[in-house]
């Protein structure tokens, strides 16, 4: 049986368990998670691709004193740290008092605060190939990543990046997500603010988005860091140590 026939049979069997308050695509998400329907790669081929991406990474990270970080400054009066552009984020202090721990406690700590509290965009493109849903992911380098490279969403960018405050190019696929409500070939499946780690980030949130691009709409991959994965493959890769980054988890968890 092909994908569509098996999906139809699956939906018929679970119909009595489907409630009206779930996302319309949730039943298919359940089906996709049970078997690898990828039209491109086996799970073992995906694993080999990712291991090679980590091996081929040219990212070098060197710990340096904070007062030697180029492009960042320390305010002489407050001690706060900020970027020359006035964008990205600042580092300042907070004093915290809590009565909800085992004992009442007060502590001081530095915390990162995004300029303007405008968050960022975390977006995954879903597209049917031969009728089968696939998800566009990227093997992305970040200086703080465990293993340097992690499998990340189609788009992962702050608005400072999108506005090119760094002086570089606009992130790939930005326009698909920024114009998502105005594009005839895009269906928004999920769109909500997602909370981030409040222990180190001050009032930080990101916009998590899952869009489906019409099957007939062509899309070019910028380079071989991008790959189409099945939902089954993504969930299987969660079993590996720090391969799937938290933003993919946060977006796909809604289903």
PDB file of C-alpha atoms in Angstrom:
ATOM      1  CA  UNK A   1       0.000   0.000   0.000  1.00  0.00           C
ATOM      2  CA  UNK A   2       1.184   3.563  -0.661  1.00  0.00           C
ATOM      3  CA  UNK A   3       1.291   6.471   1.767  1.00  0.00           C
ATOM      4  CA  UNK A   4      -2.128   7.898   0.998  1.00  0.00           C
ATOM      5  CA  UNK A   5      -3.902   4.536   1.183  1.00  0.00           C
ATOM      6  CA  UNK A   6      -2.278   3.602   4.471  1.00  0.00           C
ATOM      7  CA  UNK A   7      -2.985   7.063   5.900  1.00  0.00           C
ATOM      8  CA  UNK A   8      -6.660   6.765   4.954  1.00  0.00           C
ATOM      9  CA  UNK A   9      -6.863   3.365   6.631  1.00  0.00           C
ATOM     10  CA  UNK A  10      -5.111   4.703   9.752  1.00  0.00           C
ATOM     11  CA  UNK A  11      -7.440   7.707  10.054  1.00  0.00           C
ATOM     12  CA  UNK A  12     -10.470   5.455   9.748  1.00  0.00           C
ATOM     13  CA  UNK A  13      -9.212   3.242  12.570  1.00  0.00           C
ATOM     14  CA  UNK A  14      -8.546   6.102  15.006  1.00  0.00           C
ATOM     15  CA  UNK A  15     -11.591   8.206  14.150  1.00  0.00           C
ATOM     16  CA  UNK A  16     -13.330   7.432  17.448  1.00  0.00           C
ATOM     17  CA  UNK A  17     -10.359   8.835  19.383  1.00  0.00           C
ATOM     18  CA  UNK A  18     -10.065  12.177  17.570  1.00  0.00           C
ATOM     19  CA  UNK A  19     -11.396  15.206  19.442  1.00  0.00           C
ATOM     20  CA  UNK A  20     -12.368  18.541  17.933  1.00  0.00           C
ATOM     21  CA  UNK A  21      -9.824  20.576  19.916  1.00  0.00           C
ATOM     22  CA  UNK A  22      -6.659  19.181  18.322  1.00  0.00           C
ATOM     23  CA  UNK A  23      -4.818  20.574  15.316  1.00  0.00           C
ATOM     24  CA  UNK A  24      -6.231  19.251  12.056  1.00  0.00           C
ATOM     25  CA  UNK A  25      -2.835  17.828  11.081  1.00  0.00           C
ATOM     26  CA  UNK A  26      -2.234  16.019  14.400  1.00  0.00           C
ATOM     27  CA  UNK A  27      -3.694  12.665  13.264  1.00  0.00           C
ATOM     28  CA  UNK A  28      -1.350  12.643  10.258  1.00  0.00           C
ATOM     29  CA  UNK A  29       1.555  13.595  12.555  1.00  0.00           C
ATOM     30  CA  UNK A  30       0.772  10.455  14.538  1.00  0.00           C
ATOM     31  CA  UNK A  31       0.796   8.374  11.358  1.00  0.00           C
ATOM     32  CA  UNK A  32       4.043   9.891  10.084  1.00  0.00           C
ATOM     33  CA  UNK A  33       5.789   9.049  13.343  1.00  0.00           C
ATOM     34  CA  UNK A  34       5.153   5.315  13.021  1.00  0.00           C
ATOM     35  CA  UNK A  35       7.121   4.535   9.858  1.00  0.00           C
ATOM     36  CA  UNK A  36       9.863   6.080   7.748  1.00  0.00           C
ATOM     37  CA  UNK A  37       8.245   7.291   4.535  1.00  0.00           C
ATOM     38  CA  UNK A  38      11.195   9.405   3.347  1.00  0.00           C
ATOM     39  CA  UNK A  39      11.458   9.789  -0.427  1.00  0.00           C
ATOM     40  CA  UNK A  40      15.134  10.763  -0.142  1.00  0.00           C
ATOM     41  CA  UNK A  41      17.253   8.996   2.473  1.00  0.00           C
ATOM     42  CA  UNK A  42      17.232   6.068   4.826  1.00  0.00           C
ATOM     43  CA  UNK A  43      17.732   6.817   8.516  1.00  0.00           C
ATOM     44  CA  UNK A  44      21.250   5.374   8.327  1.00  0.00           C
ATOM     45  CA  UNK A  45      22.076   7.657   5.392  1.00  0.00           C
ATOM     46  CA  UNK A  46      20.846  10.667   7.383  1.00  0.00           C
ATOM     47  CA  UNK A  47      23.033   9.653  10.319  1.00  0.00           C
ATOM     48  CA  UNK A  48      26.051   9.327   8.026  1.00  0.00           C
ATOM     49  CA  UNK A  49      25.322  12.768   6.530  1.00  0.00           C
ATOM     50  CA  UNK A  50      25.158  14.366   9.979  1.00  0.00           C
ATOM     51  CA  UNK A  51      28.291  12.673  11.329  1.00  0.00           C
ATOM     52  CA  UNK A  52      30.155  13.948   8.261  1.00  0.00           C
ATOM     53  CA  UNK A  53      28.808  17.460   8.814  1.00  0.00           C
ATOM     54  CA  UNK A  54      30.274  17.452  12.316  1.00  0.00           C
ATOM     55  CA  UNK A  55      33.583  16.106  11.028  1.00  0.00           C
ATOM     56  CA  UNK A  56      33.720  18.715   8.254  1.00  0.00           C
ATOM     57  CA  UNK A  57      32.901  21.660  10.523  1.00  0.00           C
ATOM     58  CA  UNK A  58      35.447  24.471  10.252  1.00  0.00           C
ATOM     59  CA  UNK A  59      34.023  26.290  13.267  1.00  0.00           C
ATOM     60  CA  UNK A  60      36.731  27.074  15.812  1.00  0.00           C
ATOM     61  CA  UNK A  61      35.864  28.388  19.257  1.00  0.00           C
ATOM     62  CA  UNK A  62      38.479  29.900  21.537  1.00  0.00           C
ATOM     63  CA  UNK A  63      37.755  31.080  25.069  1.00  0.00           C
ATOM     64  CA  UNK A  64      38.970  34.672  25.465  1.00  0.00           C
ATOM     65  CA  UNK A  65      38.643  37.266  28.253  1.00  0.00           C
ATOM     66  CA  UNK A  66      35.331  39.102  28.131  1.00  0.00           C
ATOM     67  CA  UNK A  67      37.074  42.472  27.928  1.00  0.00           C
ATOM     68  CA  UNK A  68      38.781  41.380  24.694  1.00  0.00           C
ATOM     69  CA  UNK A  69      35.591  40.552  22.783  1.00  0.00           C
ATOM     70  CA  UNK A  70      35.602  42.755  19.672  1.00  0.00           C
ATOM     71  CA  UNK A  71      32.492  44.804  18.941  1.00  0.00           C
ATOM     72  CA  UNK A  72      31.183  44.637  22.506  1.00  0.00           C
ATOM     73  CA  UNK A  73      31.562  47.262  25.214  1.00  0.00           C
ATOM     74  CA  UNK A  74      31.185  47.549  28.964  1.00  0.00           C
ATOM     75  CA  UNK A  75      29.345  50.601  30.237  1.00  0.00           C
ATOM     76  CA  UNK A  76      31.618  52.304  32.772  1.00  0.00           C
ATOM     77  CA  UNK A  77      28.789  53.326  35.096  1.00  0.00           C
ATOM     78  CA  UNK A  78      26.477  50.292  35.061  1.00  0.00           C
ATOM     79  CA  UNK A  79      28.876  47.552  34.006  1.00  0.00           C
ATOM     80  CA  UNK A  80      26.301  46.405  31.456  1.00  0.00           C
ATOM     81  CA  UNK A  81      27.609  44.847  28.258  1.00  0.00           C
ATOM     82  CA  UNK A  82      26.230  45.915  24.873  1.00  0.00           C
ATOM     83  CA  UNK A  83      27.034  45.612  21.143  1.00  0.00           C
ATOM     84  CA  UNK A  84      28.410  48.487  19.071  1.00  0.00           C
ATOM     85  CA  UNK A  85      25.303  48.373  16.867  1.00  0.00           C
ATOM     86  CA  UNK A  86      22.962  48.777  19.844  1.00  0.00           C
ATOM     87  CA  UNK A  87      21.272  45.562  18.653  1.00  0.00           C
ATOM     88  CA  UNK A  88      21.417  41.826  19.436  1.00  0.00           C
ATOM     89  CA  UNK A  89      21.406  41.603  23.252  1.00  0.00           C
ATOM     90  CA  UNK A  90      22.725  43.178  26.437  1.00  0.00           C
ATOM     91  CA  UNK A  91      24.046  41.614  29.620  1.00  0.00           C
ATOM     92  CA  UNK A  92      22.985  43.154  32.904  1.00  0.00           C
ATOM     93  CA  UNK A  93      22.389  42.060  36.468  1.00  0.00           C
ATOM     94  CA  UNK A  94      19.260  40.997  38.311  1.00  0.00           C
ATOM     95  CA  UNK A  95      18.593  40.499  42.014  1.00  0.00           C
ATOM     96  CA  UNK A  96      16.114  37.712  42.611  1.00  0.00           C
ATOM     97  CA  UNK A  97      14.051  37.024  45.723  1.00  0.00           C
ATOM     98  CA  UNK A  98      11.913  33.909  45.855  1.00  0.00           C
ATOM     99  CA  UNK A  99       9.685  32.403  48.539  1.00  0.00           C
ATOM    100  CA  UNK A 100       8.767  29.423  46.375  1.00  0.00           C
ATOM    101  CA  UNK A 101      11.920  27.408  46.985  1.00  0.00           C
ATOM    102  CA  UNK A 102      12.550  25.079  49.931  1.00  0.00           C
ATOM    103  CA  UNK A 103      13.565  28.185  51.877  1.00  0.00           C
ATOM    104  CA  UNK A 104      13.253  31.892  51.099  1.00  0.00           C
ATOM    105  CA  UNK A 105      16.292  32.835  49.061  1.00  0.00           C
ATOM    106  CA  UNK A 106      17.852  35.867  47.362  1.00  0.00           C
ATOM    107  CA  UNK A 107      20.582  35.764  44.771  1.00  0.00           C
ATOM    108  CA  UNK A 108      22.256  38.018  42.186  1.00  0.00           C
ATOM    109  CA  UNK A 109      23.188  36.956  38.666  1.00  0.00           C
ATOM    110  CA  UNK A 110      23.972  38.314  35.214  1.00  0.00           C
ATOM    111  CA  UNK A 111      21.288  37.745  32.591  1.00  0.00           C
ATOM    112  CA  UNK A 112      21.032  38.184  28.805  1.00  0.00           C
ATOM    113  CA  UNK A 113      18.297  40.455  27.475  1.00  0.00           C
ATOM    114  CA  UNK A 114      17.411  40.769  23.807  1.00  0.00           C
ATOM    115  CA  UNK A 115      17.232  44.354  22.631  1.00  0.00           C
ATOM    116  CA  UNK A 116      13.590  45.317  22.146  1.00  0.00           C
ATOM    117  CA  UNK A 117      12.299  41.986  23.478  1.00  0.00           C
ATOM    118  CA  UNK A 118      11.314  41.175  19.881  1.00  0.00           C
ATOM    119  CA  UNK A 119      12.458  37.565  19.945  1.00  0.00           C
ATOM    120  CA  UNK A 120      13.301  35.753  16.753  1.00  0.00           C
ATOM    121  CA  UNK A 121      11.835  33.448  14.140  1.00  0.00           C
ATOM    122  CA  UNK A 122      12.125  29.675  14.386  1.00  0.00           C
ATOM    123  CA  UNK A 123      10.506  28.182  11.319  1.00  0.00           C
ATOM    124  CA  UNK A 124      10.173  24.751   9.742  1.00  0.00           C
ATOM    125  CA  UNK A 125       9.046  24.229   6.161  1.00  0.00           C
ATOM    126  CA  UNK A 126       6.861  21.178   5.595  1.00  0.00           C
ATOM    127  CA  UNK A 127       6.357  20.086   2.006  1.00  0.00           C
ATOM    128  CA  UNK A 128       4.866  17.018   0.391  1.00  0.00           C
ATOM    129  CA  UNK A 129       7.112  15.184  -2.021  1.00  0.00           C
ATOM    130  CA  UNK A 130       5.264  12.458  -3.904  1.00  0.00           C
ATOM    131  CA  UNK A 131       2.408  13.153  -1.497  1.00  0.00           C
ATOM    132  CA  UNK A 132       4.561  12.420   1.551  1.00  0.00           C
ATOM    133  CA  UNK A 133       5.272  15.183   4.129  1.00  0.00           C
ATOM    134  CA  UNK A 134       8.931  16.120   4.581  1.00  0.00           C
ATOM    135  CA  UNK A 135      10.509  18.734   6.852  1.00  0.00           C
ATOM    136  CA  UNK A 136      13.359  20.982   5.789  1.00  0.00           C
ATOM    137  CA  UNK A 137      16.139  21.033   8.379  1.00  0.00           C
ATOM    138  CA  UNK A 138      19.665  22.446   8.489  1.00  0.00           C
ATOM    139  CA  UNK A 139      22.918  21.184   9.958  1.00  0.00           C
ATOM    140  CA  UNK A 140      23.731  24.477  11.663  1.00  0.00           C
ATOM    141  CA  UNK A 141      26.865  25.619  13.457  1.00  0.00           C
ATOM    142  CA  UNK A 142      26.570  27.711  16.619  1.00  0.00           C
ATOM    143  CA  UNK A 143      29.457  28.592  18.959  1.00  0.00           C
ATOM    144  CA  UNK A 144      27.680  27.219  22.029  1.00  0.00           C
ATOM    145  CA  UNK A 145      26.400  24.016  20.443  1.00  0.00           C
ATOM    146  CA  UNK A 146      27.347  20.712  21.992  1.00  0.00           C
ATOM    147  CA  UNK A 147      29.216  19.075  19.128  1.00  0.00           C
ATOM    148  CA  UNK A 148      29.358  22.408  17.221  1.00  0.00           C
ATOM    149  CA  UNK A 149      26.725  21.300  14.666  1.00  0.00           C
ATOM    150  CA  UNK A 150      23.111  20.431  15.437  1.00  0.00           C
ATOM    151  CA  UNK A 151      20.082  19.710  13.269  1.00  0.00           C
ATOM    152  CA  UNK A 152      18.063  22.928  13.298  1.00  0.00           C
ATOM    153  CA  UNK A 153      14.890  24.409  11.765  1.00  0.00           C
ATOM    154  CA  UNK A 154      14.684  25.715   8.183  1.00  0.00           C
ATOM    155  CA  UNK A 155      15.011  29.226   9.636  1.00  0.00           C
ATOM    156  CA  UNK A 156      16.559  30.117  12.982  1.00  0.00           C
ATOM    157  CA  UNK A 157      17.231  33.826  13.323  1.00  0.00           C
ATOM    158  CA  UNK A 158      16.757  36.824  15.564  1.00  0.00           C
ATOM    159  CA  UNK A 159      15.258  39.954  14.040  1.00  0.00           C
ATOM    160  CA  UNK A 160      18.721  41.503  14.342  1.00  0.00           C
ATOM    161  CA  UNK A 161      19.943  38.783  11.956  1.00  0.00           C
ATOM    162  CA  UNK A 162      16.928  39.235   9.685  1.00  0.00           C
ATOM    163  CA  UNK A 163      17.548  42.996   9.583  1.00  0.00           C
ATOM    164  CA  UNK A 164      21.218  42.238   8.835  1.00  0.00           C
ATOM    165  CA  UNK A 165      22.589  44.132  11.816  1.00  0.00           C
ATOM    166  CA  UNK A 166      25.639  41.852  11.559  1.00  0.00           C
ATOM    167  CA  UNK A 167      26.382  43.171   8.052  1.00  0.00           C
ATOM    168  CA  UNK A 168      25.927  39.764   6.444  1.00  0.00           C
ATOM    169  CA  UNK A 169      23.264  38.251   4.182  1.00  0.00           C
ATOM    170  CA  UNK A 170      19.630  37.807   5.139  1.00  0.00           C
ATOM    171  CA  UNK A 171      18.993  34.265   6.459  1.00  0.00           C
ATOM    172  CA  UNK A 172      17.674  31.750   3.938  1.00  0.00           C
ATOM    173  CA  UNK A 173      13.862  31.409   3.622  1.00  0.00           C
ATOM    174  CA  UNK A 174      13.211  34.573   5.658  1.00  0.00           C
ATOM    175  CA  UNK A 175      10.595  35.891   3.224  1.00  0.00           C
ATOM    176  CA  UNK A 176       8.544  32.667   3.352  1.00  0.00           C
ATOM    177  CA  UNK A 177       8.053  33.130   7.088  1.00  0.00           C
ATOM    178  CA  UNK A 178       7.848  36.915   7.235  1.00  0.00           C
ATOM    179  CA  UNK A 179       5.161  36.936   4.510  1.00  0.00           C
ATOM    180  CA  UNK A 180       3.498  33.652   5.548  1.00  0.00           C
ATOM    181  CA  UNK A 181       0.010  35.130   5.887  1.00  0.00           C
ATOM    182  CA  UNK A 182       0.150  36.774   2.448  1.00  0.00           C
ATOM    183  CA  UNK A 183       1.375  33.880   0.290  1.00  0.00           C
ATOM    184  CA  UNK A 184      -1.158  31.772  -1.593  1.00  0.00           C
ATOM    185  CA  UNK A 185       1.100  28.710  -1.661  1.00  0.00           C
ATOM    186  CA  UNK A 186       1.777  28.713   2.093  1.00  0.00           C
ATOM    187  CA  UNK A 187      -0.462  27.214   4.780  1.00  0.00           C
ATOM    188  CA  UNK A 188       0.343  28.068   8.393  1.00  0.00           C
ATOM    189  CA  UNK A 189       0.000  24.946  10.546  1.00  0.00           C
ATOM    190  CA  UNK A 190       1.410  26.328  13.800  1.00  0.00           C
ATOM    191  CA  UNK A 191       2.330  29.859  14.847  1.00  0.00           C
ATOM    192  CA  UNK A 192       2.909  30.804  18.495  1.00  0.00           C
ATOM    193  CA  UNK A 193       5.362  32.411  20.876  1.00  0.00           C
ATOM    194  CA  UNK A 194       7.584  29.823  22.563  1.00  0.00           C
ATOM    195  CA  UNK A 195       9.239  30.429  25.923  1.00  0.00           C
ATOM    196  CA  UNK A 196      13.028  30.197  26.265  1.00  0.00           C
ATOM    197  CA  UNK A 197      15.312  29.459  29.233  1.00  0.00           C
ATOM    198  CA  UNK A 198      14.393  31.994  31.927  1.00  0.00           C
ATOM    199  CA  UNK A 199      17.377  31.058  34.062  1.00  0.00           C
ATOM    200  CA  UNK A 200      19.792  32.854  31.751  1.00  0.00           C
ATOM    201  CA  UNK A 201      17.588  34.815  29.310  1.00  0.00           C
ATOM    202  CA  UNK A 202      15.509  37.800  30.480  1.00  0.00           C
ATOM    203  CA  UNK A 203      11.891  37.748  29.218  1.00  0.00           C
ATOM    204  CA  UNK A 204      13.044  35.876  26.113  1.00  0.00           C
ATOM    205  CA  UNK A 205      10.646  34.249  23.674  1.00  0.00           C
ATOM    206  CA  UNK A 206      10.796  33.173  20.033  1.00  0.00           C
ATOM    207  CA  UNK A 207       8.106  32.787  17.394  1.00  0.00           C
ATOM    208  CA  UNK A 208       7.776  29.114  16.532  1.00  0.00           C
ATOM    209  CA  UNK A 209       6.242  28.524  13.107  1.00  0.00           C
ATOM    210  CA  UNK A 210       5.409  25.484  11.007  1.00  0.00           C
ATOM    211  CA  UNK A 211       4.309  26.210   7.463  1.00  0.00           C
ATOM    212  CA  UNK A 212       3.315  23.865   4.670  1.00  0.00           C
ATOM    213  CA  UNK A 213       4.459  24.844   1.192  1.00  0.00           C
ATOM    214  CA  UNK A 214       2.296  23.635  -1.691  1.00  0.00           C
ATOM    215  CA  UNK A 215       3.662  20.503  -3.295  1.00  0.00           C
ATOM    216  CA  UNK A 216       3.693  22.180  -6.712  1.00  0.00           C
ATOM    217  CA  UNK A 217       5.802  25.122  -5.513  1.00  0.00           C
ATOM    218  CA  UNK A 218       9.495  24.627  -6.321  1.00  0.00           C
ATOM    219  CA  UNK A 219      12.063  25.285  -3.633  1.00  0.00           C
ATOM    220  CA  UNK A 220      15.833  25.262  -4.016  1.00  0.00           C
ATOM    221  CA  UNK A 221      18.116  24.187  -1.196  1.00  0.00           C
ATOM    222  CA  UNK A 222      20.920  26.727  -0.683  1.00  0.00           C
ATOM    223  CA  UNK A 223      23.580  24.093   0.021  1.00  0.00           C
ATOM    224  CA  UNK A 224      24.045  20.560   1.311  1.00  0.00           C
ATOM    225  CA  UNK A 225      23.704  21.671   4.924  1.00  0.00           C
ATOM    226  CA  UNK A 226      19.957  21.535   4.267  1.00  0.00           C
ATOM    227  CA  UNK A 227      18.126  18.228   4.113  1.00  0.00           C
ATOM    228  CA  UNK A 228      14.552  16.963   3.834  1.00  0.00           C
ATOM    229  CA  UNK A 229      13.724  14.666   6.753  1.00  0.00           C
ATOM    230  CA  UNK A 230      10.647  12.623   7.536  1.00  0.00           C
ATOM    231  CA  UNK A 231       8.969  13.131  10.892  1.00  0.00           C
ATOM    232  CA  UNK A 232       9.882   9.548  11.770  1.00  0.00           C
ATOM    233  CA  UNK A 233      13.568  10.324  11.131  1.00  0.00           C
ATOM    234  CA  UNK A 234      13.476  13.476  13.259  1.00  0.00           C
ATOM    235  CA  UNK A 235      11.972  11.558  16.177  1.00  0.00           C
ATOM    236  CA  UNK A 236      14.486   8.740  15.809  1.00  0.00           C
ATOM    237  CA  UNK A 237      17.348  11.255  15.810  1.00  0.00           C
ATOM    238  CA  UNK A 238      16.120  12.538  19.178  1.00  0.00           C
ATOM    239  CA  UNK A 239      17.606   9.314  20.553  1.00  0.00           C
ATOM    240  CA  UNK A 240      21.090  10.545  19.631  1.00  0.00           C
ATOM    241  CA  UNK A 241      23.029  12.780  22.026  1.00  0.00           C
ATOM    242  CA  UNK A 242      22.333  16.445  21.196  1.00  0.00           C
ATOM    243  CA  UNK A 243      21.756  15.969  17.462  1.00  0.00           C
ATOM    244  CA  UNK A 244      18.320  17.631  17.249  1.00  0.00           C
ATOM    245  CA  UNK A 245      18.317  21.168  18.599  1.00  0.00           C
ATOM    246  CA  UNK A 246      15.650  22.389  21.064  1.00  0.00           C
ATOM    247  CA  UNK A 247      13.924  24.649  18.543  1.00  0.00           C
ATOM    248  CA  UNK A 248      12.866  21.736  16.335  1.00  0.00           C
ATOM    249  CA  UNK A 249      11.614  19.962  19.449  1.00  0.00           C
ATOM    250  CA  UNK A 250       9.638  23.025  20.503  1.00  0.00           C
ATOM    251  CA  UNK A 251       7.904  23.495  17.158  1.00  0.00           C
ATOM    252  CA  UNK A 252       7.038  19.864  16.445  1.00  0.00           C
ATOM    253  CA  UNK A 253       5.943  19.122  20.001  1.00  0.00           C
ATOM    254  CA  UNK A 254       2.618  20.892  19.336  1.00  0.00           C
ATOM    255  CA  UNK A 255       1.398  18.046  17.149  1.00  0.00           C
TER     256      UNK A 255
END
